[in-house]
Short mmCIF file of C-alpha atoms in Angstrom, two decimals:
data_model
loop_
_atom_site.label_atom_id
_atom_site.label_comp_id
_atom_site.label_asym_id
_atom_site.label_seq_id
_atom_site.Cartn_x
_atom_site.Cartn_y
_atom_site.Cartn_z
CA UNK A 282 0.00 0.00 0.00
CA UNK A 283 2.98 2.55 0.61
CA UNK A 284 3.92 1.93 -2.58
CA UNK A 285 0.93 2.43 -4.66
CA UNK A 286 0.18 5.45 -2.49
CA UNK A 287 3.70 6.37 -3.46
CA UNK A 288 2.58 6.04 -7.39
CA UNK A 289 -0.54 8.11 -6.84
CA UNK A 290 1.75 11.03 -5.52
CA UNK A 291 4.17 10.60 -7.93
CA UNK A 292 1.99 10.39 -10.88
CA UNK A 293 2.93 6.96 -11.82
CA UNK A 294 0.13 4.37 -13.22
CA UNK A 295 2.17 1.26 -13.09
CA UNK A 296 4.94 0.09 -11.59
CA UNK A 297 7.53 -3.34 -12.25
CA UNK A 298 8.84 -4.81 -8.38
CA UNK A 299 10.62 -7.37 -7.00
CA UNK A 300 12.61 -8.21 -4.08
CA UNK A 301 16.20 -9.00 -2.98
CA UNK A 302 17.99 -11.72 -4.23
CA UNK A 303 18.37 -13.66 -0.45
CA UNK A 304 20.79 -16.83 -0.44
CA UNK A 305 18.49 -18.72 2.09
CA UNK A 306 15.48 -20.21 0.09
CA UNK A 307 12.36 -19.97 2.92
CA UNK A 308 13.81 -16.11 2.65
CA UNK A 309 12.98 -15.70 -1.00
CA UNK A 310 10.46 -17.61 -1.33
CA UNK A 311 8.11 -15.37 1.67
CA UNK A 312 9.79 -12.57 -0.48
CA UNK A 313 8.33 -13.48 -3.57
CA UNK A 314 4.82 -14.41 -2.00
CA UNK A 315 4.63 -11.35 -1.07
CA UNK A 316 5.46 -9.93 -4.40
CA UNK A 317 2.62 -12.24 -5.84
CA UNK A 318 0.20 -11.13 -3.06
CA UNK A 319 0.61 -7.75 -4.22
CA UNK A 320 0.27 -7.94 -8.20
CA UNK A 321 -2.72 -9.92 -7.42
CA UNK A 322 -4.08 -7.46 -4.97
CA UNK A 323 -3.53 -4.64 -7.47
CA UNK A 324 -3.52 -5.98 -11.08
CA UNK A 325 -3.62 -2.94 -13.25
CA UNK A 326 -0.85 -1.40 -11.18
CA UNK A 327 2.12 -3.99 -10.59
CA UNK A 328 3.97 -6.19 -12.58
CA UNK A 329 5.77 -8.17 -10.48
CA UNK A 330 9.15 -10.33 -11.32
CA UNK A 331 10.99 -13.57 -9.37
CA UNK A 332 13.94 -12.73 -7.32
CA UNK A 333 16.45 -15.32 -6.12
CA UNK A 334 20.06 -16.39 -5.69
CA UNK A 335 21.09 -18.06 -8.90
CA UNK A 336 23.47 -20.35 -6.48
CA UNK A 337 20.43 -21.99 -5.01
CA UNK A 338 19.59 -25.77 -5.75
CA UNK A 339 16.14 -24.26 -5.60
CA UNK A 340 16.18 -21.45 -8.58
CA UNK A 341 15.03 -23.67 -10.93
CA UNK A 342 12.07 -24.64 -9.59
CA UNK A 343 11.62 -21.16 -7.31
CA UNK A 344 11.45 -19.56 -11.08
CA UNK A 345 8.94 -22.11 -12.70
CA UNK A 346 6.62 -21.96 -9.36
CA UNK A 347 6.63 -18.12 -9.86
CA UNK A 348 6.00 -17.82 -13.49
CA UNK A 349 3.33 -20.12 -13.05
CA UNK A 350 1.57 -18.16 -10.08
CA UNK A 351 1.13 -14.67 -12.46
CA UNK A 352 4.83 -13.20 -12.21
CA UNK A 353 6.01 -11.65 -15.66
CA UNK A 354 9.75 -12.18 -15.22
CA UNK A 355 13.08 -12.98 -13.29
CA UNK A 356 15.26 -10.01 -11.81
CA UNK A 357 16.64 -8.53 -9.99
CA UNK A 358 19.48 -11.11 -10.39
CA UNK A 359 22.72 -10.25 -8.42
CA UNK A 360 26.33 -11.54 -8.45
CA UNK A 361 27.79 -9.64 -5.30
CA UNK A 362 30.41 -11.85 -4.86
CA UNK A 363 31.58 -12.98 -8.04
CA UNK A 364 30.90 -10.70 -10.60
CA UNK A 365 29.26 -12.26 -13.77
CA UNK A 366 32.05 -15.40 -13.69
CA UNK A 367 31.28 -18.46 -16.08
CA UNK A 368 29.95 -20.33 -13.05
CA UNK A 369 27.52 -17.95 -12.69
CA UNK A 370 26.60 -18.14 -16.43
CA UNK A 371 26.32 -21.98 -15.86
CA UNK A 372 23.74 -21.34 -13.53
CA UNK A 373 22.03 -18.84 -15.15
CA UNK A 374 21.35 -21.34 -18.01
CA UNK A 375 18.16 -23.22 -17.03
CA UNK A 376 16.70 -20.16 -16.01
CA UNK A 377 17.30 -17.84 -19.36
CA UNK A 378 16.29 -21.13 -20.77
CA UNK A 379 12.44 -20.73 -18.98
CA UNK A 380 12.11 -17.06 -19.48
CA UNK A 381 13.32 -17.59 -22.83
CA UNK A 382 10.53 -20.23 -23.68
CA UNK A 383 7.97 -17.66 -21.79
CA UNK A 384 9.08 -14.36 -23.64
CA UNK A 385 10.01 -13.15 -20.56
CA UNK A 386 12.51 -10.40 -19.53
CA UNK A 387 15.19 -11.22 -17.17
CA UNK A 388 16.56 -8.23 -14.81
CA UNK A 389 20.34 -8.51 -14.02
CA UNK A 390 22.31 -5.87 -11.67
CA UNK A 391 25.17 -4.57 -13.37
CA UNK A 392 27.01 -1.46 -12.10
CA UNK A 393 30.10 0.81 -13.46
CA UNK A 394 33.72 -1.10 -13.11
CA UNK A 395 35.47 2.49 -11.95
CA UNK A 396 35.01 4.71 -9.76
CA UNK A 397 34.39 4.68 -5.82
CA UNK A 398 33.03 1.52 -3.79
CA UNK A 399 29.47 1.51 -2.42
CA UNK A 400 27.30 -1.26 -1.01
CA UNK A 401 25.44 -2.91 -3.71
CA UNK A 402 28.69 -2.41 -6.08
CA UNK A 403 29.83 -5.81 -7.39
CA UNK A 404 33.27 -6.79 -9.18
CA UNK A 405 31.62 -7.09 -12.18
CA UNK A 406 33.72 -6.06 -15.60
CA UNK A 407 32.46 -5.34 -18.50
CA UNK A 408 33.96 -8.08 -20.56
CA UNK A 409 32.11 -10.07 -18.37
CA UNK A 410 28.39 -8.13 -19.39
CA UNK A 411 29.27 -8.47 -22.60
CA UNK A 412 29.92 -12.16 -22.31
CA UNK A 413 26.53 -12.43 -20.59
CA UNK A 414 24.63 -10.97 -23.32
CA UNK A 415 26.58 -12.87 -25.91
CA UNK A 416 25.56 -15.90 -24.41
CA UNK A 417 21.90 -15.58 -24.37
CA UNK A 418 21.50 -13.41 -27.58
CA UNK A 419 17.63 -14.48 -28.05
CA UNK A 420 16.37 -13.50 -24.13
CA UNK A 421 15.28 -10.10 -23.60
CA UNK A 422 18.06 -9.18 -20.87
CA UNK A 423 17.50 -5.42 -18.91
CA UNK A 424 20.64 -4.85 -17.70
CA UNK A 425 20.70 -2.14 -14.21
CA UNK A 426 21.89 0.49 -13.94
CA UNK A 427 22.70 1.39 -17.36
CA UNK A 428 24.77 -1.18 -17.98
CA UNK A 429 27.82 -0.34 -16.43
CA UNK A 430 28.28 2.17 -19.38
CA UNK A 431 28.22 -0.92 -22.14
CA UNK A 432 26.20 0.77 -24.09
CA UNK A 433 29.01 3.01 -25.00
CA UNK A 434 30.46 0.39 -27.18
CA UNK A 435 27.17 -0.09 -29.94
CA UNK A 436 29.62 2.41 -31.74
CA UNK A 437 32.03 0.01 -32.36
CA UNK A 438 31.40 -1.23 -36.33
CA UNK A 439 31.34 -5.07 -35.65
CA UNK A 440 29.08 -7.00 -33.41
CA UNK A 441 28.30 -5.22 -30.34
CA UNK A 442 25.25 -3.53 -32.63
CA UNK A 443 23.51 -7.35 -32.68
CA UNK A 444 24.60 -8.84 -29.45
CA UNK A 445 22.37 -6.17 -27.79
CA UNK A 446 19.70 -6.12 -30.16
CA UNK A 447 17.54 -7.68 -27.22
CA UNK A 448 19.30 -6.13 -24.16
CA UNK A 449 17.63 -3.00 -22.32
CA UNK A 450 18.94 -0.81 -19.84
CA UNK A 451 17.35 1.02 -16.94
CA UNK A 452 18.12 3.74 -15.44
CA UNK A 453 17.77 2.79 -11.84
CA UNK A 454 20.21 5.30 -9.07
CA UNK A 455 21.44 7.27 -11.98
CA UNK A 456 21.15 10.45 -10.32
CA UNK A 457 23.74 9.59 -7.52
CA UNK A 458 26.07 7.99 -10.31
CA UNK A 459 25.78 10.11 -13.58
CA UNK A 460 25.08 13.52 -14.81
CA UNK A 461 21.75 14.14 -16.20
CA UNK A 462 23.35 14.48 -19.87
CA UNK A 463 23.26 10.32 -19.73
CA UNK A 464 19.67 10.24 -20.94
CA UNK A 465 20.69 12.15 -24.09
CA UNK A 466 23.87 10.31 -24.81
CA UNK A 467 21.98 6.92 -24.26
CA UNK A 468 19.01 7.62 -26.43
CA UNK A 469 22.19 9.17 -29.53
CA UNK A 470 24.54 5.62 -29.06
CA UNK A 471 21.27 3.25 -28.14
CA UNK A 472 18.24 4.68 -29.60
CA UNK A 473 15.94 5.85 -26.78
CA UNK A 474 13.58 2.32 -27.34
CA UNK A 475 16.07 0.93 -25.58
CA UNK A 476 15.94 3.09 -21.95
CA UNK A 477 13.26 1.80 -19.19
CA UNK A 478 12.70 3.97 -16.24
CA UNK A 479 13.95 2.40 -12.94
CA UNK A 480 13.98 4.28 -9.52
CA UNK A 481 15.15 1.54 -6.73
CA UNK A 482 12.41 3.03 -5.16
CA UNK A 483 12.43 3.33 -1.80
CA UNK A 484 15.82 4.65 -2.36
CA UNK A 485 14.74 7.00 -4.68
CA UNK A 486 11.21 8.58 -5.63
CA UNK A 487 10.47 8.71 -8.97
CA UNK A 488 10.22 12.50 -8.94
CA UNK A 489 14.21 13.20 -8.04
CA UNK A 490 13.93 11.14 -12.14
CA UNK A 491 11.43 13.66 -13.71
CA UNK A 492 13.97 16.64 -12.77
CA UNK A 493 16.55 14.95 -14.19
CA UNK A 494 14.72 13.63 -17.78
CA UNK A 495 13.96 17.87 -17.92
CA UNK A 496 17.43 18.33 -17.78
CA UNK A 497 19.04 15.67 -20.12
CA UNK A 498 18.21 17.51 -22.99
CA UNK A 499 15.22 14.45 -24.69
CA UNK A 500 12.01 15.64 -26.26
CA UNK A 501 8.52 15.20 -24.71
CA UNK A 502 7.86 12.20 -26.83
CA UNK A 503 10.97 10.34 -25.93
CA UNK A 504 10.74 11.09 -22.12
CA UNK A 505 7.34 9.20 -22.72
CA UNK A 506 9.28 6.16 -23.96
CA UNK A 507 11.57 6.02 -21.42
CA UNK A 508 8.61 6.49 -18.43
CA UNK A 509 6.56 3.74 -19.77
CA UNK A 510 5.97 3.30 -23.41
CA UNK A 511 9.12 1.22 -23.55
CA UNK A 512 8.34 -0.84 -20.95
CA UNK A 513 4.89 -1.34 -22.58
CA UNK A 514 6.30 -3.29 -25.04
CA UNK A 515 8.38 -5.30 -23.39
CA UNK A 516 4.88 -6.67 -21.14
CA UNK A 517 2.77 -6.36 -23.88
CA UNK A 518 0.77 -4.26 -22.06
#
């Protein structure tokens, strides 16, 4: 309820949740209850997506049993630890495998390699995004976060232009990381179909966002993409 009264303030008529991805099983699996308990209590408002630790004997099975119950989707999927290291691709197999077959989108955290540590920030590098990406080429993949900055690279002449022809990025604590100018750069290197709004709301409100898509220099029509029209797509909605 704080969150839809949250979307009523902020002007926002639907939103896409999920929880934290817990190591313990009976932890993830009240988690995602809950999240299922809530997009059934409030249909036309919340999409809601699967949540787990990919090193789990139970993520298999945790992903199928949510699918199944009305989520729309796996995320958000971190690698704290490890970064995104071929065990963890192993693992992510069977589950890109099920979203895959269900045309589902898969949310994975991804952060900037540089720059100062925070909690949350994981040793992920970007050859190691762009190996994830590579390896599922046919899942629709949002990466966090924008991506570490991968995005950056679609101007490279060979290949990076089709492995992300089905990856998204959101734009999820961009104000404390980049400059508003990101939006603009993104939608130029990306094409602006590509950028989903993301908040990690309760961290941020979604209005701290607005201020910042006035500033970073898109048109009316594309700030309409990025705050839902995008994300229509991707849900069919």
């Amino acid at each position: 309820d704080e969150l839809i009264n949250a979307m009523d303030e902020q002007g926002v008529d639907m939103s896409v949740i999920f929880g934290f991805p817990w190591k313990k099983a009976d932890t993830f699996k009240r988690e995602n209850d809950y999240i299922l308990e809530s997009v059934h209590k409030y249909p036309k408002r919340l999409i809601g997506l699967c949540c787990f630790d990919i090193f789990n004997s139970q993520a298999v099975s945790e992903t199928e049993r949510c699918l199944d119950a009305g989520l729309r989707g796996v995320g958000e999927l971190a690698l704290y630890q490890s970064g995104i290291d071929e065990e963890s691709l192993k693992r992510l197999d069977p589950v890109m495998e099920i979203c895959r077959d269900r045309k589902y989108p898969i949310l994975i955290h991804t952060n900037e390699p540089i720059g100062h540590l925070y909690p949350g920030k994981t040793p992920n590098t970007l050859l190691q995004i762009y190996t994830l990406v590579r390896r599922f080429p046919e899942n629709v993949i949002v990466l966090a976060h924008w991506g570490g900055g991968i995005f950056f690279y679609n101007l490279l002449k060979k290949e990076v232009k089709e492995s992300l022809k089905n990856v998204f990025f959101d734009t999820a604590a961009s104000p404390f990381l980049y400059d508003p100018a990101i939006y603009a750069i993104a939608a130029k290197l990306i094409g602006v179909d590509k950028i989903l709004f993301g908040t990690d709301f309760p961290l941020l409100k979604p209005a701290r966002y607005f201020k910042e898509l006035e500033k970073g220099g898109l048109s009316s029509d594309e700030i309409n993409a990025v705050c839902g029209g995008n994300a229509e797509k991707i849900w069919l909605l």
